[in-house]
mmCIF file of C-alpha atoms in Angstrom:
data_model
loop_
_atom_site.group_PDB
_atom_site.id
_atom_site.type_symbol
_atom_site.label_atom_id
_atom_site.label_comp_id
_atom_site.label_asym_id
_atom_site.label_seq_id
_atom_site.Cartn_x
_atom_site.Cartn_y
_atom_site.Cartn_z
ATOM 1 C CA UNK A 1 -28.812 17.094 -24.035
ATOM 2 C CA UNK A 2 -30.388 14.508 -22.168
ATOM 3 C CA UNK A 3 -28.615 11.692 -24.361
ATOM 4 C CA UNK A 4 -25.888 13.130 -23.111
ATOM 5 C CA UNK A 5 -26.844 13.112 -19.752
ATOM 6 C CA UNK A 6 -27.896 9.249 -19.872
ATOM 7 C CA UNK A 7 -24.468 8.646 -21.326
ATOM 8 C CA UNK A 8 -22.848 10.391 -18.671
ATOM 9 C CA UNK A 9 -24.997 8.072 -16.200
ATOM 10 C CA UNK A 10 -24.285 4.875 -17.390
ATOM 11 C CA UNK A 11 -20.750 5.569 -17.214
ATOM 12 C CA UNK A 12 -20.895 6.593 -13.678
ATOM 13 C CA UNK A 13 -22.826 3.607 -12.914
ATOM 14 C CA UNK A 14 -20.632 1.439 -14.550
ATOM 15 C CA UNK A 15 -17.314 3.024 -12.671
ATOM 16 C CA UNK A 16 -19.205 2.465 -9.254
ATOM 17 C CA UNK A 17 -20.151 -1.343 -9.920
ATOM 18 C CA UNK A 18 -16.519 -2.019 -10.142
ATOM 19 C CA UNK A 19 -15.857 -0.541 -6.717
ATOM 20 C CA UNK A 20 -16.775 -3.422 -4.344
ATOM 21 C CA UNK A 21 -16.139 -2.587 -1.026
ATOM 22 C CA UNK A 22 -15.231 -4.884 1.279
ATOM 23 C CA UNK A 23 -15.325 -4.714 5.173
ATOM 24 C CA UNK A 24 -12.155 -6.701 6.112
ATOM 25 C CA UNK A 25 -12.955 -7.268 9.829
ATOM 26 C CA UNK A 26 -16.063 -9.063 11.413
ATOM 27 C CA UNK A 27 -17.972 -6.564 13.609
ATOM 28 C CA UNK A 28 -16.620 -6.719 16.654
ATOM 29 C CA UNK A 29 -13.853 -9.277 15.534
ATOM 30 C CA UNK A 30 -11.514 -6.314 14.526
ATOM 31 C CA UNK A 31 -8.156 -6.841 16.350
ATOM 32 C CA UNK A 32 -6.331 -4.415 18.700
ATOM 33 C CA UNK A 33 -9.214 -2.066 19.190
ATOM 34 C CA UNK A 34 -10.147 -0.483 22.107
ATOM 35 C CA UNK A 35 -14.282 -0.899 20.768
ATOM 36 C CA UNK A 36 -14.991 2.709 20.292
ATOM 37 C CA UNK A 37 -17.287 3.602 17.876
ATOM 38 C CA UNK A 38 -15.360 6.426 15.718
ATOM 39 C CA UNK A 39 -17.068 8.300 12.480
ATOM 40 C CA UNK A 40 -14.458 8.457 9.464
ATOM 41 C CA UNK A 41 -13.677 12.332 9.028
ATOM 42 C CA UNK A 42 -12.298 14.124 6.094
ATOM 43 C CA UNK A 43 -10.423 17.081 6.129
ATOM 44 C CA UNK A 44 -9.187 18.977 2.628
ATOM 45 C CA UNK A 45 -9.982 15.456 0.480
ATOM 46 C CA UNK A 46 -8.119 13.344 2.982
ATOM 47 C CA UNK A 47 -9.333 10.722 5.688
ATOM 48 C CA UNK A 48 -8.080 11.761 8.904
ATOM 49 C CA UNK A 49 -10.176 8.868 11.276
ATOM 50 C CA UNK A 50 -11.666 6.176 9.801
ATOM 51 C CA UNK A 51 -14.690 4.374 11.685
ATOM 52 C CA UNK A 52 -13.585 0.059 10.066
ATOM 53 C CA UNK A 53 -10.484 -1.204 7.679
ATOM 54 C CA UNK A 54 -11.826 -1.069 3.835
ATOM 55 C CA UNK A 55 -10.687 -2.636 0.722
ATOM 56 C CA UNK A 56 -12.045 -1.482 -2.404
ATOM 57 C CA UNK A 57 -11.844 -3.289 -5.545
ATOM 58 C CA UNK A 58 -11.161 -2.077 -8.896
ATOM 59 C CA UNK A 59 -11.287 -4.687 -11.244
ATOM 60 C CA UNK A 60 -10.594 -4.532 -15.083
ATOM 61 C CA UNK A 61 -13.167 -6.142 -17.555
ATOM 62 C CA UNK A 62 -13.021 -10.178 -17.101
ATOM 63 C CA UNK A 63 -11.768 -10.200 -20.693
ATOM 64 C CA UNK A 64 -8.843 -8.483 -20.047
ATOM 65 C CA UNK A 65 -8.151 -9.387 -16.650
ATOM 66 C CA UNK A 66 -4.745 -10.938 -15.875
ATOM 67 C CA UNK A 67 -4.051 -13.131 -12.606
ATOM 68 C CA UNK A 68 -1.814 -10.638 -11.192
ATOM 69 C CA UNK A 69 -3.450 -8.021 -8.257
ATOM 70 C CA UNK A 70 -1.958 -5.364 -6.241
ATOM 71 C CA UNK A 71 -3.177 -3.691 -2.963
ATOM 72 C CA UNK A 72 -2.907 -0.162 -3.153
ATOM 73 C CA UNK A 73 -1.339 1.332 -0.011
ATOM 74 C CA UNK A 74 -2.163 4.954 0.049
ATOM 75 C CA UNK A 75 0.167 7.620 1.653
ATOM 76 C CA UNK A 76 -0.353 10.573 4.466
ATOM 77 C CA UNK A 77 2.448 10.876 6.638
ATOM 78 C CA UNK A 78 0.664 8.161 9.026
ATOM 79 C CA UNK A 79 -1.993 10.650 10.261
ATOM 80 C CA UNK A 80 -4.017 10.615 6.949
ATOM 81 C CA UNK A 81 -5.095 8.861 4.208
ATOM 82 C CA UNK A 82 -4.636 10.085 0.381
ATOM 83 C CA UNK A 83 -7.167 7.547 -0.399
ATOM 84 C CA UNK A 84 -7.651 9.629 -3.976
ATOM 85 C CA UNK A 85 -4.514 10.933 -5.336
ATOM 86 C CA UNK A 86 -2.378 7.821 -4.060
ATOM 87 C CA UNK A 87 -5.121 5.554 -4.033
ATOM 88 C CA UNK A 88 -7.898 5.358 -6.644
ATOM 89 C CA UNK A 89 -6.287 6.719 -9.298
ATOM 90 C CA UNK A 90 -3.139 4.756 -8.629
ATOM 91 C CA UNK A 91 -5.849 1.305 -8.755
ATOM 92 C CA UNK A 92 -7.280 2.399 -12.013
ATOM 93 C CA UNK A 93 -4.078 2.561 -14.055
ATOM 94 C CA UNK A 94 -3.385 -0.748 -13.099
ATOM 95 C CA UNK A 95 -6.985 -1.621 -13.955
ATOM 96 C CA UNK A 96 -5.428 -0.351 -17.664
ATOM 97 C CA UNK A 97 -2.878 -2.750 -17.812
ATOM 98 C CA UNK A 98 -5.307 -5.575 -16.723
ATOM 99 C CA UNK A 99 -4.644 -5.940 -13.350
ATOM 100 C CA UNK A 100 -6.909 -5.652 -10.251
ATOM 101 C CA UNK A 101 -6.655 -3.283 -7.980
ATOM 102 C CA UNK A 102 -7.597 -3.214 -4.035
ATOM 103 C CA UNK A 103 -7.531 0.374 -2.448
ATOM 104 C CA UNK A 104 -6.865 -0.283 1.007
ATOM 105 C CA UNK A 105 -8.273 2.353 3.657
ATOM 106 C CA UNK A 106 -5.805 1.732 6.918
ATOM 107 C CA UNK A 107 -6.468 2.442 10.617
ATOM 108 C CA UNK A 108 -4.427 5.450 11.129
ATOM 109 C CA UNK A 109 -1.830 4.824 14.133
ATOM 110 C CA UNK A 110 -3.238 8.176 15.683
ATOM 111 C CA UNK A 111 -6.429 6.522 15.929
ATOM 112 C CA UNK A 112 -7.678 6.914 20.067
ATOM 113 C CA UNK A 113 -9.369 3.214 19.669
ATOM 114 C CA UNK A 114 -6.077 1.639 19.222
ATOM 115 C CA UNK A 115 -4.499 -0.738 22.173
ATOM 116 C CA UNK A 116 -1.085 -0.721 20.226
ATOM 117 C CA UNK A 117 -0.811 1.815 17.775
ATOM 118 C CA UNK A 118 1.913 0.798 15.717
ATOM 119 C CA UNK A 119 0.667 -2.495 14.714
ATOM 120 C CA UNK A 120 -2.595 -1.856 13.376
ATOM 121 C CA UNK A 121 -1.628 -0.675 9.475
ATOM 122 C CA UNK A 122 0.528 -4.030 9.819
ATOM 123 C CA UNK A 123 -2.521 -5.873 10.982
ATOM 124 C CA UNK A 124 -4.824 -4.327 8.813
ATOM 125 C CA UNK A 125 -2.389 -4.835 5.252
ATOM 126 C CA UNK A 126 -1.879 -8.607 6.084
ATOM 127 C CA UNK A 127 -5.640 -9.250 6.352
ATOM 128 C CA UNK A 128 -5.639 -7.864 3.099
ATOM 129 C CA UNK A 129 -3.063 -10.112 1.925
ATOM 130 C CA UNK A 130 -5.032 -13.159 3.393
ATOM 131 C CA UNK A 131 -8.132 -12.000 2.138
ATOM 132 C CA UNK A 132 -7.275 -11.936 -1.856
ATOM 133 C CA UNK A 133 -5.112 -14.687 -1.354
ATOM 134 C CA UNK A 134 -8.632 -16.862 0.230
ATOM 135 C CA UNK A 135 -10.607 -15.162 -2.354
ATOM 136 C CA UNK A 136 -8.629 -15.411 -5.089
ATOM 137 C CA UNK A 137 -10.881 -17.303 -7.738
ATOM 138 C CA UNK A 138 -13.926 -15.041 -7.036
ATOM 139 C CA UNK A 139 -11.854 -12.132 -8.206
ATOM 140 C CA UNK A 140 -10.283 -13.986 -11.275
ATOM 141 C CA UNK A 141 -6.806 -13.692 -9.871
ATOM 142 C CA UNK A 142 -3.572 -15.792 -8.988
ATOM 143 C CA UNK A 143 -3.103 -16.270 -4.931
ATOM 144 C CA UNK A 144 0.271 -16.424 -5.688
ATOM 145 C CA UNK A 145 0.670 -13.422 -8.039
ATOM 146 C CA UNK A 146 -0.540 -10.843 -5.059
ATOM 147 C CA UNK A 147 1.818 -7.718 -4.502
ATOM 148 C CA UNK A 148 1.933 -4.379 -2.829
ATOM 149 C CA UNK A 149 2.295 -0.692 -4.175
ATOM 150 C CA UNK A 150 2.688 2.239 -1.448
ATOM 151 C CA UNK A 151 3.527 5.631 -1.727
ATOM 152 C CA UNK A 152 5.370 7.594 1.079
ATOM 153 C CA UNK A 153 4.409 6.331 4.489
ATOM 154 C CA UNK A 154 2.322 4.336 2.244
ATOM 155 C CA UNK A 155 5.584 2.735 0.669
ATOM 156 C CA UNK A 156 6.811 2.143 4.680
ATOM 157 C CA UNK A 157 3.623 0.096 4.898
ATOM 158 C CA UNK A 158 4.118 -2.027 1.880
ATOM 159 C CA UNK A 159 7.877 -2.493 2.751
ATOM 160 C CA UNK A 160 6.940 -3.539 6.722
ATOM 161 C CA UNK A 161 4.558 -6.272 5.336
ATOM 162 C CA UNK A 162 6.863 -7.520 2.968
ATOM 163 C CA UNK A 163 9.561 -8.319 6.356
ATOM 164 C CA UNK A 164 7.852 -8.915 9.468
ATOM 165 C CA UNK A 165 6.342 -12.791 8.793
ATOM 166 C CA UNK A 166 4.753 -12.670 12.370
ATOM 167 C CA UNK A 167 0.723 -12.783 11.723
ATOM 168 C CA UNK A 168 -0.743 -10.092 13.699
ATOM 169 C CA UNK A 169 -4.179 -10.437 12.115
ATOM 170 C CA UNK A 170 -5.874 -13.053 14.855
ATOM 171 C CA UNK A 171 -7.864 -15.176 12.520
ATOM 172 C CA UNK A 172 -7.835 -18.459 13.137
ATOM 173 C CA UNK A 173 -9.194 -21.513 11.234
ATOM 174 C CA UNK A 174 -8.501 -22.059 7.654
ATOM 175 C CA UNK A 175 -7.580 -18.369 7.414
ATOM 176 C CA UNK A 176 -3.967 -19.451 8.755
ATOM 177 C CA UNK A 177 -3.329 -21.195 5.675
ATOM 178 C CA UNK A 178 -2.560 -17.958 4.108
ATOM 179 C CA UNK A 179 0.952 -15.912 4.037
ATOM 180 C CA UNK A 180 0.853 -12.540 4.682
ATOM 181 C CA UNK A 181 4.057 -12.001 3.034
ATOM 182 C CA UNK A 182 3.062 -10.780 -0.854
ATOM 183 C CA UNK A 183 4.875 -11.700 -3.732
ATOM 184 C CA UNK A 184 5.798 -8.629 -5.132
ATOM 185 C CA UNK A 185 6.300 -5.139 -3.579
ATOM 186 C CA UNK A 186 6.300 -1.632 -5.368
ATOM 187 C CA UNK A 187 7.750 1.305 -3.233
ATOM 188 C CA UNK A 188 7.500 5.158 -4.206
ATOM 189 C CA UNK A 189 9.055 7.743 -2.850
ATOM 190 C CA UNK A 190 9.007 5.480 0.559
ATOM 191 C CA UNK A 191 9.504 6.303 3.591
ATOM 192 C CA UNK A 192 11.923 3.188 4.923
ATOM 193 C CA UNK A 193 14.554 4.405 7.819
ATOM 194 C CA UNK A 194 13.117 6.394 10.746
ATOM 195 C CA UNK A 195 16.155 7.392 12.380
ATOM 196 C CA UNK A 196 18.442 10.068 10.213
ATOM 197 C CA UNK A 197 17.087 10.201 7.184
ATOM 198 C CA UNK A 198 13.390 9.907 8.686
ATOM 199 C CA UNK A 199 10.013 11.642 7.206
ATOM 200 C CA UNK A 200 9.772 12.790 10.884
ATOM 201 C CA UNK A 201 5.812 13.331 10.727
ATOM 202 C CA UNK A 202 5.521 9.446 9.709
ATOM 203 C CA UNK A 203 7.554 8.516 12.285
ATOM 204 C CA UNK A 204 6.184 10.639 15.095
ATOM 205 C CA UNK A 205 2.563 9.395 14.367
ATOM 206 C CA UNK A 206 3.282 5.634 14.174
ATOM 207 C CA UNK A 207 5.681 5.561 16.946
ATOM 208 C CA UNK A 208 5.670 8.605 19.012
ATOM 209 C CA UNK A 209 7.484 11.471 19.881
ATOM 210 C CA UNK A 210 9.547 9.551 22.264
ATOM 211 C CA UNK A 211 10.080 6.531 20.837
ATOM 212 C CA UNK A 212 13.300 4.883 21.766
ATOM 213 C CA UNK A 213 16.559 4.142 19.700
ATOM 214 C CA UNK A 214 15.272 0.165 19.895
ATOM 215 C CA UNK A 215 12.039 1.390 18.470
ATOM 216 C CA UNK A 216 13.042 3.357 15.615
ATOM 217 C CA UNK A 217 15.904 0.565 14.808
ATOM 218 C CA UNK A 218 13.230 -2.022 14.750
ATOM 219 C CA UNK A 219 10.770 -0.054 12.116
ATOM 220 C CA UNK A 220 13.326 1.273 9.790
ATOM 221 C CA UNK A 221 12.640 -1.394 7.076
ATOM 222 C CA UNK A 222 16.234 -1.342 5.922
ATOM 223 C CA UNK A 223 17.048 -3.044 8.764
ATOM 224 C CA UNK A 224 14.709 -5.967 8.478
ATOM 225 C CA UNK A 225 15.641 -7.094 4.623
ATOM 226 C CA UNK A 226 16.248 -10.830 4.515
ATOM 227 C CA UNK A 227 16.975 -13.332 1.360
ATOM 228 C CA UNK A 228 13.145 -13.773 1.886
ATOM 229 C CA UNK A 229 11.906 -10.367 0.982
ATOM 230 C CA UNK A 230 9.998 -10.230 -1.864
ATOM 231 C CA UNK A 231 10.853 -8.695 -5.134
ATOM 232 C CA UNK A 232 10.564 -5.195 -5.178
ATOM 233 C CA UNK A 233 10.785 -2.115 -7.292
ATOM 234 C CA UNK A 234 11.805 1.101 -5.629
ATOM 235 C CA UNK A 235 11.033 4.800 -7.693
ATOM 236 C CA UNK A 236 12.386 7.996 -5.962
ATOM 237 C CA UNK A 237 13.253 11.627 -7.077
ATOM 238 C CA UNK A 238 16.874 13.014 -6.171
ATOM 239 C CA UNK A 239 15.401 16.163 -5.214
ATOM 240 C CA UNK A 240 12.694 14.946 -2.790
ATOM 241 C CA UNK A 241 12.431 17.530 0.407
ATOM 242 C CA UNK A 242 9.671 15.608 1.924
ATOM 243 C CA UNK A 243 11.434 11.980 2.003
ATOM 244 C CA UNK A 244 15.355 11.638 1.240
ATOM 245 C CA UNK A 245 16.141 9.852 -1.337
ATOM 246 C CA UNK A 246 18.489 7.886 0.896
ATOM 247 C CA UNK A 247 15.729 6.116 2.508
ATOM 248 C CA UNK A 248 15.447 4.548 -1.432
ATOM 249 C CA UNK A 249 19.155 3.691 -1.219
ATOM 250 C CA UNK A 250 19.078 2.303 1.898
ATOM 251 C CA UNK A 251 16.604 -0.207 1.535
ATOM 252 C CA UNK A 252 17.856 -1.044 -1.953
ATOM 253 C CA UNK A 253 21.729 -1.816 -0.651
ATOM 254 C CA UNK A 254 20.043 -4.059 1.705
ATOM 255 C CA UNK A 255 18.131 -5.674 -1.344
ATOM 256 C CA UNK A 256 21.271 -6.443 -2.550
ATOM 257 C CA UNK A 257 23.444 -7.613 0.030
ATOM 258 C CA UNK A 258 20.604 -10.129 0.778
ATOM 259 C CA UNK A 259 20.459 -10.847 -3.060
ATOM 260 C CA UNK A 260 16.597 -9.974 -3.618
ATOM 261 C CA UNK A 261 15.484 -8.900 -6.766
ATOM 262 C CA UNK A 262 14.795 -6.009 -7.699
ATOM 263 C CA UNK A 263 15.411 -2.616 -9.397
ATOM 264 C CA UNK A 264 15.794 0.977 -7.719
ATOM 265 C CA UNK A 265 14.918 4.070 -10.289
ATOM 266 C CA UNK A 266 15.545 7.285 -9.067
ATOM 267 C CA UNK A 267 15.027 10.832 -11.019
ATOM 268 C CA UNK A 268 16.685 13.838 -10.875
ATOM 269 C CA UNK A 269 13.290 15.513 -10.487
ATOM 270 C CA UNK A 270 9.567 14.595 -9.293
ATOM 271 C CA UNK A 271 9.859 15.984 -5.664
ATOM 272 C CA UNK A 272 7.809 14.251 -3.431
ATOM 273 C CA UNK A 273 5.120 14.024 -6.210
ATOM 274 C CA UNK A 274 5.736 10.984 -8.617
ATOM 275 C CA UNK A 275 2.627 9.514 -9.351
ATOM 276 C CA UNK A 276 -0.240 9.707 -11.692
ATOM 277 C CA UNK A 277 0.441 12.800 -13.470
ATOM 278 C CA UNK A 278 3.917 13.726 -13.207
ATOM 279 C CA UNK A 279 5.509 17.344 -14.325
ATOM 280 C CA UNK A 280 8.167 16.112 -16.217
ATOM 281 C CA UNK A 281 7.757 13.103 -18.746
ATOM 282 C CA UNK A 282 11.361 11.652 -17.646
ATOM 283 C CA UNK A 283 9.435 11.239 -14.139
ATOM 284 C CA UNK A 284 6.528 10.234 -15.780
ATOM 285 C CA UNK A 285 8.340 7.210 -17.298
ATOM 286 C CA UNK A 286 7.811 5.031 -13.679
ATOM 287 C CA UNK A 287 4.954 3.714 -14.906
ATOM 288 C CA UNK A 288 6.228 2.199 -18.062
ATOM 289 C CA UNK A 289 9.117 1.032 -16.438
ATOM 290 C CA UNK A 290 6.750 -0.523 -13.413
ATOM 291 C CA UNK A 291 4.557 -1.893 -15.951
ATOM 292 C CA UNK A 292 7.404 -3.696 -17.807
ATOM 293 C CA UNK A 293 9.186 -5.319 -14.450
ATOM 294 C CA UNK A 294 6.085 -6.732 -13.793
ATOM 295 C CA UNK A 295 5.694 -8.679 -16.825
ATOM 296 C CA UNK A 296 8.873 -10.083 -15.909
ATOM 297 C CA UNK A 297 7.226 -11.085 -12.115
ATOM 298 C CA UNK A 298 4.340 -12.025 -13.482
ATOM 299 C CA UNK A 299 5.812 -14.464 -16.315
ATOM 300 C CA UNK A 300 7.456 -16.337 -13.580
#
């Protein structure tokens, strides 16, 4: 019994030392904030306020590692955080096929410290970006081999960094060496167009219930695909309540009328629940098909 115990132990000890987490933002350095000092709350297993920006680091063995990372953009509508579900256990299955994994814990756009709500994600992603990409040989990794994965509001996230190239982070010095524009982007079930096929929840907590027709036009990611977006990989169930599928199609016509590459997969089942553990194993096949694209990025 108490073998087992010690065995039980060591493996929790060895699952936490490959969590580092990192505080992206100085004290007091952290950009468009009002200077409150907020607690992060909780509510049913997801963060609803969170107190500083975090970036947690799952990172296979060194033996296995490959050069290629990913941040991991979790989901919530906008007004939470499913740090878990589309989060951790989204970082370690990439930690299974080698690759390192950064969980990334977003100011919430409902936050009451924010000057500019709307920004802050953006802000908080691209120091993210810049971070790896300045840190790259401490973490055995390739600063040119750095991508994004987000699920639902998560995946509107990942698809905003990959098209607005204005640097809203603020640092200065040698940190403006570094793009925030990653090299690969992997959207699921994403929320993209705000207007008529919008998650309205998302959209109401990062812009407001009143935002104007300007607004929502200008943070429908659709709209702002260029020839420079990066490669991206979009998953999506047909019978999604939650997000329409269109928002998927959308983005992806825009792909290819600006000729980025790419792939679009979308089921005929999965809801608004494709990720880790799926119902149905033709759903379930995502991550075999993710895994095998980005071979083909990361032999490049």
């Amino acid at each position: 019994m108490k073998k087992a115990v010690l065995i039980v132990l060591i493996s929790l000890l060895t699952q936490l030392s490959a969590q580092e987490k990192i505080i992206l933002w100085p004290k007091g350095q952290m950009p468009n904030s009002k200077g409150l000092q907020l607690k992060t709350e909780e509510k049913d297993g997801r963060i609803v306020q969170i107190k500083e920006t975090e970036l947690f680091a799952f990172l296979p063995p060194k033996e296995e590692r490959k050069q290629m990372a990913v941040i991991v953009i979790p989901g919530g509508g906008y007004y939470k955080l499913t740090y878990d579900l589309g989060g951790y256990q989204i970082a370690k299955w990439f930690n299974t096929l080698g690759i390192s994994a950064f969980v990334l814990n977003y100011r919430l756009p409902t936050s009451p410290d924010l000057k500019q709500k709307e920004i802050a994600p953006l802000q908080d992603v691209q120091a993210a970006i810049k971070y790896l990409r300045k840190n790259a040989e401490q973490y055995g990794i390739s600063p040119d081999q750095i991508g994004v994965i987000g699920t639902s509001a998560g995946g509107h996230l990942a698809a905003t960094v990959s098209n607005i190239p204005t640097d809203y982070t603020e640092l200065k010095g040698d940190w403006e060496n570094f793009s925030t524009i990653p090299n690969f982007a992997i959207l699921v079930s994403p929320v993209i167009d705000l207007g008529e096929f919008a998650h309205v929840g998302s959209r109401n907590s990062l812009l407001g219930e009143n935002a104007s027709p300007e607004k929502i036009k200008e943070y429908s990611m659709q709209n702002r695909v260029t020839e420079k977006t990066p490669p991206t990989i979009l998953f999506h169930a047909q019978n999604d309540k939650t997000v329409p599928v269109m928002n998927s199609i959308l983005y992806y016509q825009e792909m290819v009328k600006n000729k980025v590459k790419g792939a679009l997969f979308i089921f005929p089942e999965g809801e608004h629940k494709i990720g880790i553990t799926n119902k149905s194993e033709l759903t379930d096949n995502w991550k075999k098909l993710c895994s095998d694209w980005l071979k083909t990025i990361g032999n490049k």
